[in-house]
Amino acid sequence: MDPFDAGAGGLLKQPKSVWATAGASVVAFMGIGLVDPILPSIASGLNASASQVSLLFTSYFLITAIAMLVTGFVSSRVGGKRTLLLGLALVVVFAGLSGTSGSVGELVGFRAGWGLGNALFVSTALAVIVGAAAGGSAAAILLYESALGLGMACGPLLGALLGDASWRYPFFGTAFLMAVGFLCIAVFLREQPKPARKTSLLDPVKALGHGGLASAAISAFFYNYTFFTVLAFTPFVLNMSPYRSGAVFFAWGVLLAVFSVIVAPRLQKRFGSLKVLGGSLVLLAADVLVLGYGDHATAVVCTILSGAFIGVNNTVYTELALGVSDAPRPVASAGYNFVRWFAAAAAPFFAPKIEEWTDLHIPFVVAAVTAVLGAAVVVVRRKALTHEAEEQEPRHATEDSVTVFAN
C-alpha cells in the first residue's frame, strides 16, 4: 500500500491525534538545533565564553542520556499520553525559564530540565503515532520521519529568525509552540494501551551485554563526538549573524533529512550497511578536517556537506543497533542511546576547551580522529555487527531508524 494514498488511510488521511503528536514532534526536534545560530549572541548577552555557552548542549544531552534509563520505565507504567504530556509540560516550563536566564549557569541548568522533558516526549511519540494512525504503520512512520527531518532543518532557522532581535526570543517561542502542542495532545489524543510487560531501569544496561549491540553503541559514541563538534562548536568558528548561521544550518538539516530518508537506504541496498557506514565515517572525517583548516567559505560548504554524511550514519547506525541483538527494540534502543548521547554531552564541552589549550584547528582534528575510530570499530567488530538487520525490508529499516534517533 502506498503510504501517500489518502484514500487508503495513508499519510494525508490521519486522525487529529496523529497530526497533533506529529506537530509537537516537529517542535521537539527543533529544540536540538535551536540554539545553534544564537550561540555567539548568548555568549555576548551573558558575558560568557564559548566553552561556557557550549554547556547548553552538554547539560541537555547529559540529562537525555541518563533519561534513556527512565523513559521506558515511566511510559510502561503511566501510559503513552501521560508520558507525552509530562514531557511537553517540562519543555514548556524550562524553555520559558531559559528565556529569563540572568546568567549562563542558570541557562545551562534550565536546558538540563528541557532535555529531560524532550527525552520523555520524543522517546514515546513514535509508538503513540503508530498506535493511533489509520492505515497501518507505514504512513505513520513516514509522517513521524518527516517531522523529524523538518524539525532538525527548521530549528536553526527559527533560532535565527527570533534570535536576530534577542537571544531570549527563541526560547519563549519554543515554550509557546510546545504549549500549543500540549493542548492539542490533551484534547485530541486518546490514551494508548499500556505495554503487557513493564520495563525496569536496568533492562537497557543489561541489553548492552550483547557484543553486537555494545559494538554499535561504542562506534556510535565516537561518531556522535564528531557529529556534535560540528553542531555545537562550528557556530563559533563561522562567527556569522544569526540569519546567516541559521541559513547554513538549515541547509545542513535539509541534507541530513534527505540523505537519512532517501539516500541511505539505497546505498545500503547496493553496498551493504557496514561498507556504507565505514565509508561515510571516513568521508565525514575528511570533511571535518577540511572544515577546520579551510578558509571561511570552505568552512561553510563543509558544514553544510557534513549533513549528508551525518544523515547516512544516523540511518545505518540505527538499523544496526536494533537488528543486531535479540533484545526488544525499545530496550535495545534505550541501551544504545544511553551510551551514544554521552558523546553528545562531551563534545560541546571539550571542543572549546581544546581550542583554549591549543588552537582553532585541533578540535576538528580530534573530531576527525573520533570519526575514524568509529569506522575502525565497525571494521574490527564487523562479524559481531553482521546480523539479519541487513536483510530487513526497507519498511523495517525506516521504522528502526526513526525509533533509535527519537529515543
Coordinates of C-alpha atoms in Angstrom, one line a residue:
M1 CA 0.0 0.0 0.0
D2 CA 1.2 3.5 -0.9
P3 CA 1.6 5.5 2.3
F4 CA 0.7 8.7 0.4
D5 CA -2.6 7.2 -0.7
A6 CA -5.1 9.3 1.2
G7 CA -8.0 7.1 0.2
A8 CA -6.3 4.1 1.9
G9 CA -5.7 5.8 5.2
G10 CA -2.3 6.9 4.1
L11 CA -0.1 9.9 5.0
L12 CA -2.7 12.6 4.2
K13 CA -5.7 11.0 5.9
Q14 CA -4.8 10.6 9.6
P15 CA -6.8 11.2 12.8
K16 CA -6.3 14.6 14.5
S17 CA -4.5 12.8 17.4
V18 CA -1.8 11.8 14.9
W19 CA -1.4 15.2 13.5
A20 CA -1.3 16.8 16.9
T21 CA 1.5 14.4 18.0
A22 CA 3.4 14.8 14.8
G23 CA 3.2 18.6 15.0
A24 CA 4.5 18.6 18.6
S25 CA 7.3 16.2 17.4
V26 CA 8.5 18.8 14.8
V27 CA 8.9 21.4 17.6
A28 CA 10.6 18.9 19.9
F29 CA 13.2 18.1 17.3
M30 CA 13.6 21.8 16.5
G31 CA 14.8 22.2 20.1
I32 CA 18.0 20.3 19.3
G33 CA 19.4 22.8 16.9
L34 CA 17.5 25.9 18.0
V35 CA 20.4 27.4 19.9
D36 CA 23.0 26.9 17.1
P37 CA 22.6 30.3 15.3
I38 CA 22.4 32.3 18.6
L39 CA 25.3 30.7 20.5
P40 CA 27.6 33.8 19.8
S41 CA 24.7 36.1 20.7
I42 CA 24.1 34.2 24.0
A43 CA 27.8 34.4 24.8
S44 CA 27.8 38.2 24.2
G45 CA 24.5 38.8 26.0
L46 CA 25.6 36.8 29.2
N47 CA 29.3 37.8 29.0
A48 CA 30.2 34.1 28.7
S49 CA 33.0 32.3 26.9
A50 CA 32.4 29.8 24.1
S51 CA 33.2 26.9 26.4
Q52 CA 30.6 28.1 28.9
V53 CA 27.8 28.6 26.3
S54 CA 28.6 25.2 24.8
L55 CA 27.5 23.7 28.1
L56 CA 23.9 24.3 26.8
F57 CA 24.4 21.2 24.7
T58 CA 26.3 19.3 27.4
S59 CA 23.6 19.7 30.1
Y60 CA 20.9 18.9 27.6
F61 CA 22.4 15.7 26.2
L62 CA 23.8 14.5 29.6
I63 CA 20.3 14.5 31.0
T64 CA 19.0 13.0 27.8
A65 CA 21.5 10.1 28.1
I66 CA 20.6 9.4 31.7
A67 CA 16.9 9.7 30.9
M68 CA 17.2 6.8 28.4
L69 CA 17.0 4.5 31.5
V70 CA 13.9 6.3 32.7
T71 CA 11.6 6.9 29.7
G72 CA 10.6 3.2 29.2
F73 CA 10.2 2.8 32.9
V74 CA 7.8 5.7 33.1
S75 CA 5.8 5.1 29.9
S76 CA 5.2 1.4 30.7
R77 CA 3.6 2.4 34.0
V78 CA 1.7 5.6 33.3
G79 CA 0.9 5.2 29.6
G80 CA 1.9 7.0 26.4
K81 CA -0.4 10.0 26.6
R82 CA 0.6 10.9 30.1
T83 CA 4.3 10.5 29.3
L84 CA 3.9 12.8 26.3
L85 CA 2.1 15.4 28.4
L86 CA 4.7 15.2 31.2
G87 CA 7.5 15.7 28.7
L88 CA 5.7 18.6 27.0
A89 CA 5.0 20.3 30.3
L90 CA 8.6 20.1 31.3
V91 CA 9.7 21.6 28.0
V92 CA 7.2 24.4 28.3
V93 CA 8.4 25.3 31.8
F94 CA 12.2 25.0 31.2
A95 CA 12.2 26.6 27.7
G96 CA 10.3 29.5 29.2
L97 CA 12.7 29.8 32.1
S98 CA 15.6 29.6 29.7
G99 CA 14.5 32.8 28.1
T100 CA 14.5 34.6 31.5
S101 CA 18.1 33.5 32.4
G102 CA 20.3 36.1 34.0
S103 CA 23.5 34.0 33.8
V104 CA 24.9 31.3 31.7
G105 CA 24.8 29.0 34.8
E106 CA 21.0 29.4 35.0
L107 CA 20.6 28.8 31.3
V108 CA 22.7 25.6 31.4
G109 CA 20.5 24.4 34.3
F110 CA 17.3 25.2 32.6
R111 CA 18.5 23.4 29.4
A112 CA 19.0 20.3 31.5
G113 CA 15.4 20.3 32.6
W114 CA 14.5 20.9 28.9
G115 CA 16.5 17.8 28.0
L116 CA 14.6 15.6 30.4
G117 CA 11.2 16.8 29.0
N118 CA 12.4 16.3 25.4
A119 CA 13.6 12.8 26.2
L120 CA 10.3 11.8 27.7
F121 CA 8.4 13.2 24.7
V122 CA 10.4 12.0 21.7
S123 CA 11.0 8.5 23.1
T124 CA 7.3 8.0 23.3
A125 CA 5.9 9.9 20.3
L126 CA 6.6 7.3 17.6
A127 CA 4.8 4.5 19.5
V128 CA 1.9 6.8 20.1
I129 CA 1.7 7.8 16.4
V130 CA 1.9 4.2 15.2
G131 CA -0.8 3.2 17.7
A132 CA -3.2 6.0 16.7
A133 CA -2.6 6.0 12.9
A134 CA -5.0 4.9 10.3
G135 CA -4.0 2.5 7.5
G136 CA -1.2 0.7 9.3
S137 CA 2.3 1.8 10.5
A138 CA 3.9 2.7 7.2
A139 CA 2.2 6.0 6.8
A140 CA 2.6 6.8 10.5
I141 CA 6.4 6.1 10.3
L142 CA 6.7 8.3 7.2
L143 CA 4.8 11.1 8.9
Y144 CA 7.0 10.9 12.1
E145 CA 10.1 10.7 9.9
S146 CA 9.1 13.8 8.1
A147 CA 8.5 15.6 11.4
L148 CA 12.0 14.6 12.5
G149 CA 13.6 16.0 9.3
L150 CA 11.5 19.1 9.3
G151 CA 12.3 19.8 13.0
M152 CA 16.1 19.3 12.5
A153 CA 16.1 21.6 9.5
C154 CA 13.8 24.3 10.9
G155 CA 15.3 24.5 14.4
P156 CA 18.3 26.7 13.3
L157 CA 16.0 28.7 11.1
L158 CA 13.6 29.5 13.9
G159 CA 16.5 30.3 16.2
A160 CA 17.9 32.7 13.6
L161 CA 14.6 34.5 12.9
L162 CA 13.7 35.1 16.5
G163 CA 17.2 35.4 17.8
D164 CA 18.1 38.3 15.5
A165 CA 16.0 40.5 17.7
S166 CA 17.1 38.9 21.0
W167 CA 18.7 35.6 22.0
R168 CA 15.8 35.2 24.5
Y169 CA 13.0 35.0 21.9
P170 CA 13.7 31.5 20.5
F171 CA 13.3 30.1 24.0
F172 CA 10.0 31.9 24.5
G173 CA 8.9 30.9 21.0
T174 CA 9.6 27.2 21.7
A175 CA 7.7 27.4 25.0
F176 CA 4.7 28.8 23.2
L177 CA 4.7 26.2 20.4
M178 CA 5.1 23.4 22.9
A179 CA 2.2 24.7 25.0
V180 CA 0.0 24.6 21.8
G181 CA 1.2 21.0 21.3
F182 CA 0.3 20.2 24.9
L183 CA -3.2 21.4 24.4
C184 CA -3.7 19.6 21.1
I185 CA -2.5 16.3 22.5
A186 CA -4.6 16.7 25.7
V187 CA -7.7 17.3 23.6
F188 CA -7.2 15.0 20.6
L189 CA -5.2 12.0 21.7
R190 CA -6.8 9.1 23.4
E191 CA -4.8 7.1 26.0
Q192 CA -2.9 4.2 24.5
P193 CA -2.9 0.7 26.0
K194 CA 0.0 0.1 28.4
P195 CA 2.6 -2.5 27.5
A196 CA 2.0 -6.0 28.8
R197 CA 5.5 -6.0 30.4
K198 CA 6.8 -3.2 32.4
T199 CA 10.4 -2.0 31.7
S200 CA 12.9 -1.9 34.5
L201 CA 15.5 0.8 34.9
L202 CA 18.3 -1.8 34.3
D203 CA 16.9 -3.5 31.2
P204 CA 18.8 -1.2 28.8
V205 CA 22.1 -1.7 30.6
K206 CA 21.6 -5.5 30.6
A207 CA 21.0 -5.4 26.9
L208 CA 24.5 -3.9 26.3
G209 CA 25.9 -7.3 27.4
H210 CA 25.3 -8.4 23.8
G211 CA 28.6 -7.9 21.9
G212 CA 27.0 -6.6 18.7
L213 CA 24.8 -4.0 20.5
A214 CA 27.8 -2.9 22.6
S215 CA 29.9 -2.6 19.4
A216 CA 27.3 -0.5 17.7
A217 CA 27.0 1.7 20.8
I218 CA 30.8 2.3 21.1
S219 CA 31.2 3.1 17.4
A220 CA 28.2 5.5 17.6
F221 CA 29.8 7.1 20.7
F222 CA 32.9 8.1 18.7
Y223 CA 30.7 9.2 15.8
N224 CA 28.5 11.3 18.0
Y225 CA 31.5 13.2 19.3
T226 CA 32.2 14.2 15.7
F227 CA 28.6 15.0 15.0
F228 CA 28.2 17.3 18.0
T229 CA 31.6 19.0 17.4
V230 CA 30.1 20.2 14.1
L231 CA 26.7 21.1 15.7
A232 CA 27.9 22.9 18.8
F233 CA 31.4 24.2 18.1
T234 CA 31.2 25.3 14.4
P235 CA 28.9 28.3 15.0
F236 CA 31.7 29.9 16.9
V237 CA 34.2 29.2 14.1
L238 CA 31.8 30.6 11.4
N239 CA 31.1 33.7 13.6
M240 CA 28.2 34.8 11.5
S241 CA 25.0 36.7 12.2
P242 CA 22.0 34.7 13.4
Y243 CA 20.4 34.9 10.0
R244 CA 23.4 33.7 8.1
S245 CA 24.2 31.0 10.6
G246 CA 20.6 29.8 10.6
A247 CA 20.6 29.6 6.8
V248 CA 23.8 27.4 6.9
F249 CA 22.4 25.0 9.5
F250 CA 19.0 25.0 7.7
A251 CA 20.8 23.7 4.6
W252 CA 22.7 21.3 6.8
G253 CA 19.4 20.0 8.2
V254 CA 17.9 19.6 4.8
L255 CA 20.8 17.4 3.6
L256 CA 20.6 15.4 6.8
A257 CA 17.0 14.6 6.3
V258 CA 17.3 13.8 2.6
F259 CA 20.3 11.5 3.0
S260 CA 18.8 9.8 6.0
V261 CA 15.4 9.1 4.5
I262 CA 16.1 8.7 0.8
V263 CA 19.8 8.2 0.0
A264 CA 21.0 5.9 2.9
P265 CA 18.5 3.0 2.2
R266 CA 19.5 3.0 -1.5
L267 CA 23.2 2.9 -0.6
Q268 CA 22.6 0.1 1.9
K269 CA 20.8 -2.0 -0.7
R270 CA 23.6 -1.6 -3.2
F271 CA 26.7 -1.9 -1.0
G272 CA 25.6 -3.2 2.4
S273 CA 25.3 -1.5 5.7
L274 CA 28.8 -1.9 7.1
K275 CA 30.6 -0.7 3.9
V276 CA 28.3 2.3 3.7
L277 CA 28.8 3.2 7.3
G278 CA 32.6 2.8 7.2
G279 CA 32.9 4.8 4.1
S280 CA 30.6 7.6 5.3
L281 CA 32.5 7.9 8.6
V282 CA 35.9 8.2 6.7
L283 CA 34.3 10.8 4.4
L284 CA 33.0 12.7 7.4
A285 CA 36.4 12.7 9.0
A286 CA 37.9 14.2 5.8
D287 CA 35.1 16.8 5.6
V288 CA 35.7 17.8 9.2
L289 CA 39.4 18.2 8.7
V290 CA 38.9 20.4 5.7
L291 CA 36.4 22.4 7.7
G292 CA 38.9 23.0 10.4
Y293 CA 41.8 24.1 8.1
G294 CA 39.9 25.8 5.2
D295 CA 39.0 29.4 4.8
H296 CA 35.6 30.8 5.8
A297 CA 33.8 29.9 2.6
T298 CA 35.2 26.4 2.7
A299 CA 34.1 26.0 6.3
V300 CA 30.6 27.0 5.3
V301 CA 30.5 24.5 2.5
C302 CA 31.9 21.7 4.7
T303 CA 29.5 22.4 7.5
I304 CA 26.6 22.0 5.1
L305 CA 28.1 18.9 3.4
S306 CA 28.6 17.2 6.8
G307 CA 24.8 17.0 7.0
A308 CA 24.8 14.4 4.2
F309 CA 27.3 12.1 5.9
I310 CA 25.5 12.5 9.3
G311 CA 22.2 11.6 7.7
V312 CA 23.6 8.4 6.2
N313 CA 25.3 7.5 9.5
N314 CA 22.2 8.0 11.6
T315 CA 20.1 5.7 9.5
V316 CA 22.7 2.9 9.3
Y317 CA 23.7 3.0 13.0
T318 CA 20.1 2.8 14.0
E319 CA 19.4 -0.2 11.8
L320 CA 22.5 -2.0 13.2
A321 CA 21.6 -1.2 16.8
L322 CA 18.1 -2.5 16.6
G323 CA 18.8 -5.5 14.4
V324 CA 22.0 -6.9 15.9
S325 CA 20.7 -8.2 19.2
D326 CA 17.7 -10.2 20.5
A327 CA 16.6 -7.5 23.0
P328 CA 13.2 -5.9 22.4
R329 CA 13.6 -2.8 20.2
P330 CA 12.7 -0.2 22.9
V331 CA 15.1 -1.8 25.3
A332 CA 17.9 -2.1 22.7
S333 CA 17.3 1.5 21.6
A334 CA 17.5 2.8 25.2
G335 CA 20.8 1.0 25.9
Y336 CA 22.3 2.1 22.6
N337 CA 21.3 5.8 23.2
F338 CA 22.4 5.7 26.8
V339 CA 25.9 5.2 25.5
R340 CA 26.0 7.4 22.5
W341 CA 24.3 10.5 24.0
F342 CA 27.2 10.8 26.5
A343 CA 29.4 11.8 23.5
A344 CA 26.8 14.4 22.5
A345 CA 27.3 15.8 26.0
A346 CA 31.1 15.5 25.9
A347 CA 31.9 17.2 22.5
P348 CA 30.4 20.6 23.2
F349 CA 32.4 20.7 26.5
F350 CA 35.7 19.5 25.2
A351 CA 35.9 21.2 21.8
P352 CA 36.1 24.8 23.1
K353 CA 38.4 23.6 25.9
I354 CA 40.8 22.0 23.3
E355 CA 40.8 25.3 21.4
E356 CA 41.7 27.2 24.5
W357 CA 44.6 24.7 25.2
T358 CA 45.8 24.6 21.6
D359 CA 44.4 26.4 18.6
L360 CA 41.3 26.6 16.5
H361 CA 42.2 23.7 14.2
I362 CA 42.8 20.9 16.8
P363 CA 39.2 20.4 17.9
F364 CA 38.4 19.4 14.3
V365 CA 41.5 17.1 14.2
V366 CA 40.1 15.4 17.3
A367 CA 36.7 15.2 15.7
A368 CA 38.2 13.6 12.6
V369 CA 40.1 11.1 14.7
T370 CA 36.9 10.1 16.6
A371 CA 35.1 9.5 13.3
V372 CA 37.9 7.3 12.1
L373 CA 37.8 5.4 15.4
G374 CA 34.1 4.8 14.8
A375 CA 34.9 3.3 11.4
A376 CA 37.7 1.2 13.0
V377 CA 35.2 -0.3 15.5
V378 CA 32.9 -1.2 12.6
V379 CA 35.8 -2.9 10.7
V380 CA 37.2 -4.8 13.7
R381 CA 33.8 -5.8 15.0
R382 CA 32.2 -6.5 11.6
K383 CA 31.3 -10.1 12.5
A384 CA 29.5 -9.1 15.7
L385 CA 27.7 -6.4 13.8
T386 CA 26.6 -8.6 10.9
H387 CA 23.1 -9.8 11.5
E388 CA 19.7 -10.1 9.9
A389 CA 19.4 -6.3 10.1
E390 CA 20.9 -6.0 6.7
E391 CA 18.3 -8.4 5.3
Q392 CA 15.3 -6.5 6.7
E393 CA 12.8 -5.0 4.4
P394 CA 13.1 -1.2 3.8
R395 CA 10.0 -0.5 5.8
H396 CA 11.6 -2.1 8.9
A397 CA 14.8 -0.2 8.4
T398 CA 12.9 3.0 8.2
E399 CA 10.9 2.2 11.4
D400 CA 14.1 1.4 13.2
S401 CA 16.0 4.5 12.2
V402 CA 13.2 6.7 13.4
T403 CA 12.9 4.8 16.7
V404 CA 16.5 5.0 17.6
F405 CA 17.0 8.6 16.7
A406 CA 13.9 9.5 18.6
N407 CA 15.0 7.6 21.7

